[in-house]
Amino acid sequence: MKKLYVVVAALIILIGGAVIYNMTATNRSEGDEQNLSSSNEDTHDDDNLEALGEQIDLTNQMNVSMDIADFKYEMPNIKVRVGTTVTWTNQDTVKHNVMREHDDDDVAHDPPTIDEVDPDEFVGPLLAKGESYSFTFKEVSASPYHCSPHPDMKGSVTVVE
Ligand code: CO
């Protein structure tokens, strides 16, 4: 009888050990995947900032207008003075908008409707062909932005004194 107890106890220890080992192995691989995806996002953001090209100095104008055409912002990297109003006009038949960067900028999301637009928030509605959105930059800031349905469309407004 004693021998049987010893065998059963040994089996329980073996099986229990194998289960715990598998659980920790699973957790480890999940952690690795999370680290991998966050480092990919960082690389993605850096690439896009470089892709904006040379900064255009528009500090001599208080009203700036640019087109959105062929899935691009006409002047993707501009510098303006505090108080400048920038107007974007869509020339594509596909709808675009302008929205400040936020944490989940690689994810398509809903822009506000025209009624929901807040004049103090750099977040524009979807624009049909020929429609415009204006925003007045009242504070010194770096304002990277993108198009909600096409997050790879990127631009930036640097606001200086
Ligand atoms: Co777009």
PDB file of C-alpha atoms and ligand atoms in Angstrom, residues 68 71-73 90 92 94-98 126 146-153, ligand 1:
ATOM      1  CA  ILE A  68      -5.344  68.062 -49.787  1.00  0.00           C
ATOM      2  CA  PHE A  71      -3.837  61.587 -50.604  1.00  0.00           C
ATOM      3  CA  LYS A  72      -1.271  64.219 -49.586  1.00  0.00           C
ATOM      4  CA  TYR A  73      -1.234  67.486 -47.676  1.00  0.00           C
ATOM      5  CA  ASN A  90      -9.897  68.766 -50.003  1.00  0.00           C
ATOM      6  CA  ASP A  92      -9.900  64.549 -53.805  1.00  0.00           C
ATOM      7  CA  VAL A  94     -12.249  60.614 -51.473  1.00  0.00           C
ATOM      8  CA  LYS A  95     -13.027  62.297 -48.130  1.00  0.00           C
ATOM      9  CA  HIS A  96     -10.120  63.371 -45.930  1.00  0.00           C
ATOM     10  CA  ASN A  97      -9.690  65.307 -42.720  1.00  0.00           C
ATOM     11  CA  VAL A  98      -7.087  66.799 -40.425  1.00  0.00           C
ATOM     12  CA  LEU A 126     -14.347  64.680 -42.994  1.00  0.00           C
ATOM     13  CA  HIS A 146      -2.981  62.921 -39.798  1.00  0.00           C
ATOM     14  CA  CYS A 147      -6.082  61.939 -41.775  1.00  0.00           C
ATOM     15  CA  SER A 148      -8.516  59.777 -39.747  1.00  0.00           C
ATOM     16  CA  PRO A 149      -9.467  57.273 -42.470  1.00  0.00           C
ATOM     17  CA  HIS A 150      -5.916  57.248 -43.901  1.00  0.00           C
ATOM     18  CA  PRO A 151      -3.565  57.383 -40.899  1.00  0.00           C
ATOM     19  CA  ASP A 152      -0.492  57.245 -43.149  1.00  0.00           C
ATOM     20  CA  MET A 153      -1.383  60.733 -44.477  1.00  0.00           C
TER      21      MET A 153
HETATM   22 CO    CO B   1      -7.216  60.724 -46.002  1.00  0.00          CO
END
